[in-house]
C-alpha cells in the first residue's frame, strides 16, 4: 500500500473548504472519491458524478485508473473534489425575438 497525502478542495456547497487526507494509492479514482466522501462525512451530498480534478494540469483523473498512476498529484497545490458536470459549458440559445413587447 502506497499512501498519498492529498490536499483536497471541496465545492462551496460542502461544509468544509479544504482537507488534507492520506489516501491509499492503490485505490481507483472512483474508489478514492467514495473514500474521501466517507472520511469527511459528506456521502449525503454526493450526486454520483463526482470526480477528482487537478486545476494546475487542467486534468480530470480517470475514474478507473489507480491514484498511484498520477504521481504528480502529491506535488500540486490541491486536488479538487467536484461534480464533473460543473465544467460543462452550456451552448448559448439563439434569440428568437417576440419574448417581450416594448410599449
PDB file as gemmi writes it, atoms N, CA and C in Angstrom:
CRYST1    1.000    1.000    1.000  90.00  90.00  90.00 P 1                      
ATOM      1  N   UNK A   1       0.843  -1.188   0.000  1.00  0.00           N  
ATOM      2  CA  UNK A   1       0.000   0.000   0.000  1.00  0.00           C  
ATOM      3  C   UNK A   1       0.882   1.243   0.000  1.00  0.00           C  
ATOM      4  N   UNK A   2       0.706   2.060  -0.997  1.00  0.00           N  
ATOM      5  CA  UNK A   2       1.386   3.332  -1.065  1.00  0.00           C  
ATOM      6  C   UNK A   2       0.392   4.420  -0.700  1.00  0.00           C  
ATOM      7  N   UNK A   3       0.673   5.121   0.362  1.00  0.00           N  
ATOM      8  CA  UNK A   3      -0.241   6.180   0.800  1.00  0.00           C  
ATOM      9  C   UNK A   3       0.147   7.496   0.139  1.00  0.00           C  
ATOM     10  N   UNK A   4      -0.858   8.199  -0.363  1.00  0.00           N  
ATOM     11  CA  UNK A   4      -0.658   9.518  -0.954  1.00  0.00           C  
ATOM     12  C   UNK A   4      -1.285  10.545  -0.017  1.00  0.00           C  
ATOM     13  N   UNK A   5      -0.582  11.622   0.212  1.00  0.00           N  
ATOM     14  CA  UNK A   5      -1.123  12.702   1.037  1.00  0.00           C  
ATOM     15  C   UNK A   5      -1.620  13.776   0.078  1.00  0.00           C  
ATOM     16  N   UNK A   6      -2.935  14.002   0.113  1.00  0.00           N  
ATOM     17  CA  UNK A   6      -3.564  14.931  -0.823  1.00  0.00           C  
ATOM     18  C   UNK A   6      -4.256  16.059  -0.082  1.00  0.00           C  
ATOM     19  N   UNK A   7      -4.089  17.257  -0.586  1.00  0.00           N  
ATOM     20  CA  UNK A   7      -4.858  18.405  -0.087  1.00  0.00           C  
ATOM     21  C   UNK A   7      -6.040  18.543  -1.034  1.00  0.00           C  
ATOM     22  N   UNK A   8      -7.222  18.348  -0.505  1.00  0.00           N  
ATOM     23  CA  UNK A   8      -8.423  18.281  -1.321  1.00  0.00           C  
ATOM     24  C   UNK A   8      -9.268  19.523  -1.103  1.00  0.00           C  
ATOM     25  N   UNK A   9      -9.676  20.133  -2.207  1.00  0.00           N  
ATOM     26  CA  UNK A   9     -10.563  21.304  -2.155  1.00  0.00           C  
ATOM     27  C   UNK A   9     -11.975  20.838  -2.500  1.00  0.00           C  
ATOM     28  N   UNK A  10     -12.945  21.262  -1.691  1.00  0.00           N  
ATOM     29  CA  UNK A  10     -14.333  20.856  -1.867  1.00  0.00           C  
ATOM     30  C   UNK A  10     -15.167  21.998  -2.437  1.00  0.00           C  
ATOM     31  N   UNK A  11     -16.304  21.664  -3.054  1.00  0.00           N  
ATOM     32  CA  UNK A  11     -17.196  22.706  -3.588  1.00  0.00           C  
ATOM     33  C   UNK A  11     -17.736  23.607  -2.481  1.00  0.00           C  
ATOM     34  N   UNK A  12     -18.169  24.777  -2.852  1.00  0.00           N  
ATOM     35  CA  UNK A  12     -18.666  25.743  -1.865  1.00  0.00           C  
ATOM     36  C   UNK A  12     -19.926  25.261  -1.148  1.00  0.00           C  
ATOM     37  N   UNK A  13     -20.640  24.302  -1.717  1.00  0.00           N  
ATOM     38  CA  UNK A  13     -21.853  23.795  -1.068  1.00  0.00           C  
ATOM     39  C   UNK A  13     -21.548  22.772   0.037  1.00  0.00           C  
ATOM     40  N   UNK A  14     -20.280  22.408   0.198  1.00  0.00           N  
ATOM     41  CA  UNK A  14     -19.887  21.433   1.212  1.00  0.00           C  
ATOM     42  C   UNK A  14     -19.562  22.156   2.517  1.00  0.00           C  
ATOM     43  N   UNK A  15     -19.635  21.443   3.648  1.00  0.00           N  
ATOM     44  CA  UNK A  15     -19.409  22.092   4.947  1.00  0.00           C  
ATOM     45  C   UNK A  15     -17.937  22.393   5.257  1.00  0.00           C  
ATOM     46  N   UNK A  16     -17.022  22.044   4.364  1.00  0.00           N  
ATOM     47  CA  UNK A  16     -15.614  22.357   4.564  1.00  0.00           C  
ATOM     48  C   UNK A  16     -15.019  22.800   3.241  1.00  0.00           C  
ATOM     49  N   UNK A  17     -13.903  23.499   3.309  1.00  0.00           N  
ATOM     50  CA  UNK A  17     -13.282  24.011   2.087  1.00  0.00           C  
ATOM     51  C   UNK A  17     -12.123  23.109   1.670  1.00  0.00           C  
ATOM     52  N   UNK A  18     -11.187  22.874   2.583  1.00  0.00           N  
ATOM     53  CA  UNK A  18     -10.022  22.029   2.292  1.00  0.00           C  
ATOM     54  C   UNK A  18      -9.887  20.964   3.363  1.00  0.00           C  
ATOM     55  N   UNK A  19      -9.312  19.854   2.963  1.00  0.00           N  
ATOM     56  CA  UNK A  19      -8.992  18.790   3.920  1.00  0.00           C  
ATOM     57  C   UNK A  19      -7.778  18.050   3.373  1.00  0.00           C  
ATOM     58  N   UNK A  20      -6.803  17.799   4.222  1.00  0.00           N  
ATOM     59  CA  UNK A  20      -5.648  17.002   3.839  1.00  0.00           C  
ATOM     60  C   UNK A  20      -5.883  15.588   4.339  1.00  0.00           C  
ATOM     61  N   UNK A  21      -5.822  14.636   3.411  1.00  0.00           N  
ATOM     62  CA  UNK A  21      -6.082  13.236   3.742  1.00  0.00           C  
ATOM     63  C   UNK A  21      -4.976  12.340   3.208  1.00  0.00           C  
ATOM     64  N   UNK A  22      -4.765  11.252   3.903  1.00  0.00           N  
ATOM     65  CA  UNK A  22      -3.865  10.192   3.430  1.00  0.00           C  
ATOM     66  C   UNK A  22      -4.760   9.155   2.748  1.00  0.00           C  
ATOM     67  N   UNK A  23      -4.514   8.948   1.452  1.00  0.00           N  
ATOM     68  CA  UNK A  23      -5.362   8.064   0.651  1.00  0.00           C  
ATOM     69  C   UNK A  23      -4.501   6.944   0.076  1.00  0.00           C  
ATOM     70  N   UNK A  24      -5.008   5.739   0.120  1.00  0.00           N  
ATOM     71  CA  UNK A  24      -4.319   4.569  -0.429  1.00  0.00           C  
ATOM     72  C   UNK A  24      -4.155   4.745  -1.936  1.00  0.00           C  
ATOM     73  N   UNK A  25      -2.922   4.738  -2.418  1.00  0.00           N  
ATOM     74  CA  UNK A  25      -2.629   4.927  -3.840  1.00  0.00           C  
ATOM     75  C   UNK A  25      -3.103   3.796  -4.718  1.00  0.00           C  
ATOM     76  N   UNK A  26      -3.410   2.642  -4.141  1.00  0.00           N  
ATOM     77  CA  UNK A  26      -3.887   1.524  -4.951  1.00  0.00           C  
ATOM     78  C   UNK A  26      -5.388   1.599  -5.232  1.00  0.00           C  
ATOM     79  N   UNK A  27      -6.071   2.570  -4.631  1.00  0.00           N  
ATOM     80  CA  UNK A  27      -7.498   2.767  -4.919  1.00  0.00           C  
ATOM     81  C   UNK A  27      -7.665   3.363  -6.308  1.00  0.00           C  
ATOM     82  N   UNK A  28      -8.743   2.980  -6.973  1.00  0.00           N  
ATOM     83  CA  UNK A  28      -9.081   3.658  -8.227  1.00  0.00           C  
ATOM     84  C   UNK A  28      -9.583   5.052  -7.860  1.00  0.00           C  
ATOM     85  N   UNK A  29      -9.631   5.936  -8.831  1.00  0.00           N  
ATOM     86  CA  UNK A  29     -10.114   7.294  -8.565  1.00  0.00           C  
ATOM     87  C   UNK A  29     -11.543   7.258  -8.049  1.00  0.00           C  
ATOM     88  N   UNK A  30     -12.408   6.421  -8.637  1.00  0.00           N  
ATOM     89  CA  UNK A  30     -13.796   6.358  -8.157  1.00  0.00           C  
ATOM     90  C   UNK A  30     -13.869   5.814  -6.727  1.00  0.00           C  
ATOM     91  N   UNK A  31     -13.010   4.855  -6.382  1.00  0.00           N  
ATOM     92  CA  UNK A  31     -12.963   4.354  -5.005  1.00  0.00           C  
ATOM     93  C   UNK A  31     -12.440   5.430  -4.058  1.00  0.00           C  
ATOM     94  N   UNK A  32     -11.478   6.217  -4.539  1.00  0.00           N  
ATOM     95  CA  UNK A  32     -10.925   7.301  -3.727  1.00  0.00           C  
ATOM     96  C   UNK A  32     -11.983   8.369  -3.461  1.00  0.00           C  
ATOM     97  N   UNK A  33     -12.810   8.662  -4.457  1.00  0.00           N  
ATOM     98  CA  UNK A  33     -13.899   9.636  -4.273  1.00  0.00           C  
ATOM     99  C   UNK A  33     -14.816   9.164  -3.149  1.00  0.00           C  
ATOM    100  N   UNK A  34     -15.173   7.895  -3.168  1.00  0.00           N  
ATOM    101  CA  UNK A  34     -16.047   7.354  -2.121  1.00  0.00           C  
ATOM    102  C   UNK A  34     -15.344   7.377  -0.758  1.00  0.00           C  
ATOM    103  N   UNK A  35     -14.051   7.019  -0.739  1.00  0.00           N  
ATOM    104  CA  UNK A  35     -13.272   7.045   0.499  1.00  0.00           C  
ATOM    105  C   UNK A  35     -13.232   8.463   1.082  1.00  0.00           C  
ATOM    106  N   UNK A  36     -12.991   9.441   0.219  1.00  0.00           N  
ATOM    107  CA  UNK A  36     -12.922  10.839   0.666  1.00  0.00           C  
ATOM    108  C   UNK A  36     -14.269  11.269   1.226  1.00  0.00           C  
ATOM    109  N   UNK A  37     -15.348  10.951   0.516  1.00  0.00           N  
ATOM    110  CA  UNK A  37     -16.694  11.319   0.976  1.00  0.00           C  
ATOM    111  C   UNK A  37     -16.997  10.683   2.335  1.00  0.00           C  
ATOM    112  N   UNK A  38     -16.609   9.422   2.492  1.00  0.00           N  
ATOM    113  CA  UNK A  38     -16.820   8.743   3.774  1.00  0.00           C  
ATOM    114  C   UNK A  38     -15.969   9.371   4.878  1.00  0.00           C  
ATOM    115  N   UNK A  39     -14.735   9.728   4.553  1.00  0.00           N  
ATOM    116  CA  UNK A  39     -13.803  10.274   5.545  1.00  0.00           C  
ATOM    117  C   UNK A  39     -14.253  11.611   6.103  1.00  0.00           C  
ATOM    118  N   UNK A  40     -14.865  12.430   5.263  1.00  0.00           N  
ATOM    119  CA  UNK A  40     -15.293  13.756   5.718  1.00  0.00           C  
ATOM    120  C   UNK A  40     -16.808  13.832   5.930  1.00  0.00           C  
ATOM    121  N   UNK A  41     -17.449  12.668   5.874  1.00  0.00           N  
ATOM    122  CA  UNK A  41     -18.871  12.533   6.177  1.00  0.00           C  
ATOM    123  C   UNK A  41     -19.759  13.415   5.302  1.00  0.00           C  
ATOM    124  N   UNK A  42     -19.567  13.321   3.976  1.00  0.00           N  
ATOM    125  CA  UNK A  42     -20.411  14.074   3.042  1.00  0.00           C  
ATOM    126  C   UNK A  42     -21.092  13.150   2.032  1.00  0.00           C  
ATOM    127  N   UNK A  43     -21.277  11.882   2.400  1.00  0.00           N  
ATOM    128  CA  UNK A  43     -21.898  10.922   1.489  1.00  0.00           C  
ATOM    129  C   UNK A  43     -23.275  11.399   1.028  1.00  0.00           C  
ATOM    130  N   UNK A  44     -24.003  12.076   1.901  1.00  0.00           N  
ATOM    131  CA  UNK A  44     -25.350  12.539   1.556  1.00  0.00           C  
ATOM    132  C   UNK A  44     -25.343  13.661   0.523  1.00  0.00           C  
ATOM    133  N   UNK A  45     -24.179  14.265   0.254  1.00  0.00           N  
ATOM    134  CA  UNK A  45     -24.086  15.342  -0.734  1.00  0.00           C  
ATOM    135  C   UNK A  45     -23.661  14.840  -2.112  1.00  0.00           C  
ATOM    136  N   UNK A  46     -23.320  13.555  -2.211  1.00  0.00           N  
ATOM    137  CA  UNK A  46     -22.850  13.022  -3.492  1.00  0.00           C  
ATOM    138  C   UNK A  46     -23.986  12.963  -4.505  1.00  0.00           C  
ATOM    139  N   UNK A  47     -23.669  13.343  -5.734  1.00  0.00           N  
ATOM    140  CA  UNK A  47     -24.647  13.309  -6.815  1.00  0.00           C  
ATOM    141  C   UNK A  47     -24.421  12.112  -7.734  1.00  0.00           C  
ATOM    142  N   UNK A  48     -23.263  11.463  -7.612  1.00  0.00           N  
ATOM    143  CA  UNK A  48     -22.954  10.317  -8.451  1.00  0.00           C  
ATOM    144  C   UNK A  48     -22.031  10.631  -9.613  1.00  0.00           C  
ATOM    145  N   UNK A  49     -21.745  11.905  -9.829  1.00  0.00           N  
ATOM    146  CA  UNK A  49     -20.859  12.278 -10.937  1.00  0.00           C  
ATOM    147  C   UNK A  49     -19.600  12.998 -10.444  1.00  0.00           C  
ATOM    148  N   UNK A  50     -19.279  12.821  -9.159  1.00  0.00           N  
ATOM    149  CA  UNK A  50     -18.093  13.468  -8.600  1.00  0.00           C  
ATOM    150  C   UNK A  50     -16.825  12.814  -9.128  1.00  0.00           C  
ATOM    151  N   UNK A  51     -15.802  13.615  -9.199  1.00  0.00           N  
ATOM    152  CA  UNK A  51     -14.502  13.120  -9.623  1.00  0.00           C  
ATOM    153  C   UNK A  51     -13.414  13.972  -9.011  1.00  0.00           C  
ATOM    154  N   UNK A  52     -12.192  13.668  -9.394  1.00  0.00           N  
ATOM    155  CA  UNK A  52     -11.042  14.441  -8.912  1.00  0.00           C  
ATOM    156  C   UNK A  52     -10.444  15.191 -10.091  1.00  0.00           C  
ATOM    157  N   UNK A  53     -10.211  16.469  -9.884  1.00  0.00           N  
ATOM    158  CA  UNK A  53      -9.724  17.355 -10.933  1.00  0.00           C  
ATOM    159  C   UNK A  53      -8.467  18.058 -10.443  1.00  0.00           C  
ATOM    160  N   UNK A  54      -7.461  18.136 -11.302  1.00  0.00           N  
ATOM    161  CA  UNK A  54      -6.206  18.810 -10.971  1.00  0.00           C  
ATOM    162  C   UNK A  54      -6.160  20.106 -11.782  1.00  0.00           C  
ATOM    163  N   UNK A  55      -6.498  21.249 -11.164  1.00  0.00           N  
ATOM    164  CA  UNK A  55      -6.569  22.500 -11.919  1.00  0.00           C  
ATOM    165  C   UNK A  55      -5.236  22.944 -12.503  1.00  0.00           C  
ATOM    166  N   UNK A  56      -4.128  22.673 -11.816  1.00  0.00           N  
ATOM    167  CA  UNK A  56      -2.813  23.080 -12.331  1.00  0.00           C  
ATOM    168  C   UNK A  56      -2.458  22.375 -13.633  1.00  0.00           C  
ATOM    169  N   UNK A  57      -3.008  21.183 -13.823  1.00  0.00           N  
ATOM    170  CA  UNK A  57      -2.748  20.399 -15.029  1.00  0.00           C  
ATOM    171  C   UNK A  57      -3.937  20.426 -15.988  1.00  0.00           C  
ATOM    172  N   UNK A  58      -5.046  21.068 -15.569  1.00  0.00           N  
ATOM    173  CA  UNK A  58      -6.288  21.070 -16.336  1.00  0.00           C  
ATOM    174  C   UNK A  58      -6.674  19.639 -16.705  1.00  0.00           C  
ATOM    175  N   UNK A  59      -6.718  18.767 -15.688  1.00  0.00           N  
ATOM    176  CA  UNK A  59      -6.860  17.333 -15.906  1.00  0.00           C  
ATOM    177  C   UNK A  59      -7.868  16.711 -14.961  1.00  0.00           C  
ATOM    178  N   UNK A  60      -8.862  16.023 -15.543  1.00  0.00           N  
ATOM    179  CA  UNK A  60      -9.741  15.163 -14.756  1.00  0.00           C  
ATOM    180  C   UNK A  60      -9.055  13.817 -14.639  1.00  0.00           C  
ATOM    181  N   UNK A  61      -8.998  13.257 -13.438  1.00  0.00           N  
ATOM    182  CA  UNK A  61      -8.414  11.936 -13.251  1.00  0.00           C  
ATOM    183  C   UNK A  61      -9.424  10.888 -13.699  1.00  0.00           C  
ATOM    184  N   UNK A  62      -8.928   9.888 -14.429  1.00  0.00           N  
ATOM    185  CA  UNK A  62      -9.774   8.814 -14.954  1.00  0.00           C  
ATOM    186  C   UNK A  62     -10.299   7.961 -13.809  1.00  0.00           C  
ATOM    187  N   UNK A  63     -11.611   7.778 -13.753  1.00  0.00           N  
ATOM    188  CA  UNK A  63     -12.246   7.033 -12.659  1.00  0.00           C  
ATOM    189  C   UNK A  63     -11.703   5.623 -12.478  1.00  0.00           C  
ATOM    190  N   UNK A  64     -11.266   4.989 -13.548  1.00  0.00           N  
ATOM    191  CA  UNK A  64     -10.829   3.593 -13.475  1.00  0.00           C  
ATOM    192  C   UNK A  64      -9.324   3.431 -13.242  1.00  0.00           C  
ATOM    193  N   UNK A  65      -8.599   4.517 -13.223  1.00  0.00           N  
ATOM    194  CA  UNK A  65      -7.144   4.480 -13.043  1.00  0.00           C  
ATOM    195  C   UNK A  65      -6.805   4.544 -11.547  1.00  0.00           C  
ATOM    196  N   UNK A  66      -5.744   3.853 -11.159  1.00  0.00           N  
ATOM    197  CA  UNK A  66      -5.298   3.937  -9.768  1.00  0.00           C  
ATOM    198  C   UNK A  66      -4.715   5.314  -9.487  1.00  0.00           C  
ATOM    199  N   UNK A  67      -4.904   5.782  -8.263  1.00  0.00           N  
ATOM    200  CA  UNK A  67      -4.351   7.085  -7.876  1.00  0.00           C  
ATOM    201  C   UNK A  67      -2.841   7.126  -8.050  1.00  0.00           C  
ATOM    202  N   UNK A  68      -2.176   6.011  -7.751  1.00  0.00           N  
ATOM    203  CA  UNK A  68      -0.715   5.978  -7.837  1.00  0.00           C  
ATOM    204  C   UNK A  68      -0.208   6.218  -9.261  1.00  0.00           C  
ATOM    205  N   UNK A  69      -1.069   6.044 -10.259  1.00  0.00           N  
ATOM    206  CA  UNK A  69      -0.704   6.312 -11.660  1.00  0.00           C  
ATOM    207  C   UNK A  69      -0.404   7.797 -11.869  1.00  0.00           C  
ATOM    208  N   UNK A  70      -1.022   8.635 -11.053  1.00  0.00           N  
ATOM    209  CA  UNK A  70      -0.864  10.081 -11.174  1.00  0.00           C  
ATOM    210  C   UNK A  70       0.130  10.570 -10.126  1.00  0.00           C  
ATOM    211  N   UNK A  71       1.408  10.361 -10.368  1.00  0.00           N  
ATOM    212  CA  UNK A  71       2.444  10.731  -9.414  1.00  0.00           C  
ATOM    213  C   UNK A  71       2.469  12.209  -9.089  1.00  0.00           C  
ATOM    214  N   UNK A  72       2.045  13.047 -10.037  1.00  0.00           N  
ATOM    215  CA  UNK A  72       2.110  14.496  -9.838  1.00  0.00           C  
ATOM    216  C   UNK A  72       1.087  15.017  -8.841  1.00  0.00           C  
ATOM    217  N   UNK A  73       0.094  14.210  -8.456  1.00  0.00           N  
ATOM    218  CA  UNK A  73      -0.956  14.760  -7.591  1.00  0.00           C  
ATOM    219  C   UNK A  73      -0.463  15.104  -6.192  1.00  0.00           C  
ATOM    220  N   UNK A  74       0.664  14.562  -5.794  1.00  0.00           N  
ATOM    221  CA  UNK A  74       1.218  14.942  -4.485  1.00  0.00           C  
ATOM    222  C   UNK A  74       1.988  16.251  -4.563  1.00  0.00           C  
ATOM    223  N   UNK A  75       2.343  16.675  -5.779  1.00  0.00           N  
ATOM    224  CA  UNK A  75       3.152  17.876  -5.945  1.00  0.00           C  
ATOM    225  C   UNK A  75       2.340  19.125  -6.258  1.00  0.00           C  
ATOM    226  N   UNK A  76       1.054  18.971  -6.512  1.00  0.00           N  
ATOM    227  CA  UNK A  76       0.228  20.132  -6.845  1.00  0.00           C  
ATOM    228  C   UNK A  76      -0.309  20.769  -5.568  1.00  0.00           C  
ATOM    229  N   UNK A  77      -0.763  22.012  -5.698  1.00  0.00           N  
ATOM    230  CA  UNK A  77      -1.277  22.734  -4.526  1.00  0.00           C  
ATOM    231  C   UNK A  77      -2.478  22.021  -3.914  1.00  0.00           C  
ATOM    232  N   UNK A  78      -3.413  21.598  -4.767  1.00  0.00           N  
ATOM    233  CA  UNK A  78      -4.579  20.862  -4.284  1.00  0.00           C  
ATOM    234  C   UNK A  78      -5.211  20.089  -5.436  1.00  0.00           C  
ATOM    235  N   UNK A  79      -6.059  19.144  -5.058  1.00  0.00           N  
ATOM    236  CA  UNK A  79      -6.872  18.375  -5.994  1.00  0.00           C  
ATOM    237  C   UNK A  79      -8.323  18.730  -5.673  1.00  0.00           C  
ATOM    238  N   UNK A  80      -9.104  19.025  -6.700  1.00  0.00           N  
ATOM    239  CA  UNK A  80     -10.491  19.404  -6.463  1.00  0.00           C  
ATOM    240  C   UNK A  80     -11.407  18.188  -6.502  1.00  0.00           C  
ATOM    241  N   UNK A  81     -12.284  18.120  -5.524  1.00  0.00           N  
ATOM    242  CA  UNK A  81     -13.322  17.104  -5.423  1.00  0.00           C  
ATOM    243  C   UNK A  81     -14.588  17.797  -5.889  1.00  0.00           C  
ATOM    244  N   UNK A  82     -15.048  17.467  -7.091  1.00  0.00           N  
ATOM    245  CA  UNK A  82     -16.208  18.194  -7.599  1.00  0.00           C  
ATOM    246  C   UNK A  82     -17.001  17.369  -8.594  1.00  0.00           C  
ATOM    247  N   UNK A  83     -18.175  17.872  -8.910  1.00  0.00           N  
ATOM    248  CA  UNK A  83     -19.059  17.227  -9.866  1.00  0.00           C  
ATOM    249  C   UNK A  83     -18.567  17.523 -11.270  1.00  0.00           C  
ATOM    250  N   UNK A  84     -18.465  16.490 -12.080  1.00  0.00           N  
ATOM    251  CA  UNK A  84     -17.956  16.664 -13.444  1.00  0.00           C  
ATOM    252  C   UNK A  84     -18.813  17.603 -14.277  1.00  0.00           C  
ATOM    253  N   UNK A  85     -20.102  17.622 -14.092  1.00  0.00           N  
ATOM    254  CA  UNK A  85     -20.978  18.447 -14.919  1.00  0.00           C  
ATOM    255  C   UNK A  85     -20.771  19.945 -14.704  1.00  0.00           C  
ATOM    256  N   UNK A  86     -20.048  20.322 -13.660  1.00  0.00           N  
ATOM    257  CA  UNK A  86     -19.780  21.734 -13.395  1.00  0.00           C  
ATOM    258  C   UNK A  86     -18.984  22.352 -14.542  1.00  0.00           C  
ATOM    259  N   UNK A  87     -18.130  21.562 -15.195  1.00  0.00           N  
ATOM    260  CA  UNK A  87     -17.293  22.092 -16.264  1.00  0.00           C  
ATOM    261  C   UNK A  87     -17.959  22.055 -17.635  1.00  0.00           C  
ATOM    262  N   UNK A  88     -19.170  21.557 -17.707  1.00  0.00           N  
ATOM    263  CA  UNK A  88     -19.870  21.539 -18.984  1.00  0.00           C  
ATOM    264  C   UNK A  88     -20.411  22.932 -19.243  1.00  0.00           C  
ATOM    265  N   UNK A  89     -20.030  23.498 -20.361  1.00  0.00           N  
ATOM    266  CA  UNK A  89     -20.451  24.858 -20.694  1.00  0.00           C  
ATOM    267  C   UNK A  89     -21.683  24.765 -21.591  1.00  0.00           C  
ATOM    268  N   UNK A  90     -22.791  25.310 -21.157  1.00  0.00           N  
ATOM    269  CA  UNK A  90     -23.989  25.227 -21.984  1.00  0.00           C  
ATOM    270  C   UNK A  90     -23.839  26.037 -23.260  1.00  0.00           C  
ATOM    271  N   UNK A  91     -24.431  25.537 -24.319  1.00  0.00           N  
ATOM    272  CA  UNK A  91     -24.388  26.284 -25.570  1.00  0.00           C  
ATOM    273  C   UNK A  91     -25.412  27.398 -25.482  1.00  0.00           C  
ATOM    274  N   UNK A  92     -25.042  28.591 -25.928  1.00  0.00           N  
ATOM    275  CA  UNK A  92     -25.977  29.710 -25.828  1.00  0.00           C  
ATOM    276  C   UNK A  92     -27.182  29.493 -26.755  1.00  0.00           C  
ATOM    277  N   UNK A  93     -28.323  29.916 -26.294  1.00  0.00           N  
ATOM    278  CA  UNK A  93     -29.531  29.824 -27.104  1.00  0.00           C  
ATOM    279  C   UNK A  93     -29.598  31.008 -28.045  1.00  0.00           C  
ATOM    280  N   UNK A  94     -30.131  30.769 -29.218  1.00  0.00           N  
ATOM    281  CA  UNK A  94     -30.312  31.863 -30.176  1.00  0.00           C  
ATOM    282  C   UNK A  94     -31.570  32.626 -29.790  1.00  0.00           C  
ATOM    283  N   UNK A  95     -31.464  33.919 -29.821  1.00  0.00           N  
ATOM    284  CA  UNK A  95     -32.628  34.753 -29.524  1.00  0.00           C  
ATOM    285  C   UNK A  95     -33.634  34.599 -30.650  1.00  0.00           C  
ATOM    286  N   UNK A  96     -34.870  34.339 -30.287  1.00  0.00           N  
ATOM    287  CA  UNK A  96     -35.916  34.162 -31.286  1.00  0.00           C  
ATOM    288  C   UNK A  96     -36.795  35.391 -31.391  1.00  0.00           C  
ATOM    289  N   UNK A  97     -36.624  36.309 -30.508  1.00  0.00           N  
ATOM    290  CA  UNK A  97     -37.448  37.509 -30.546  1.00  0.00           C  
ATOM    291  C   UNK A  97     -38.871  37.218 -30.140  1.00  0.00           C  
ATOM    292  N   UNK A  98     -39.635  38.210 -29.923  1.00  0.00           N  
ATOM    293  CA  UNK A  98     -41.038  38.029 -29.593  1.00  0.00           C  
ATOM    294  C   UNK A  98     -41.302  37.668 -28.149  1.00  0.00           C  
ATOM    295  N   UNK A  99     -40.253  37.640 -27.312  1.00  0.00           N  
ATOM    296  CA  UNK A  99     -40.490  37.279 -25.929  1.00  0.00           C  
ATOM    297  C   UNK A  99     -41.041  38.452 -25.129  1.00  0.00           C  
ATOM    298  N   UNK A 100     -40.797  39.655 -25.609  1.00  0.00           N  
ATOM    299  CA  UNK A 100     -41.212  40.844 -24.860  1.00  0.00           C  
ATOM    300  C   UNK A 100     -41.848  41.852 -25.822  1.00  0.00           C  
ATOM    301  N   UNK A 101     -42.728  42.638 -25.280  1.00  0.00           N  
ATOM    302  CA  UNK A 101     -43.345  43.694 -26.078  1.00  0.00           C  
ATOM    303  C   UNK A 101     -42.949  45.016 -25.444  1.00  0.00           C  
ATOM    304  N   UNK A 102     -42.335  45.866 -26.255  1.00  0.00           N  
ATOM    305  CA  UNK A 102     -41.931  47.189 -25.781  1.00  0.00           C  
ATOM    306  C   UNK A 102     -43.038  48.177 -26.107  1.00  0.00           C  
ATOM    307  N   UNK A 103     -43.476  48.944 -25.147  1.00  0.00           N  
ATOM    308  CA  UNK A 103     -44.532  49.935 -25.364  1.00  0.00           C  
ATOM    309  C   UNK A 103     -43.978  51.328 -25.382  1.00  0.00           C  
TER     310      UNK A 103                                                      
END                                                                             
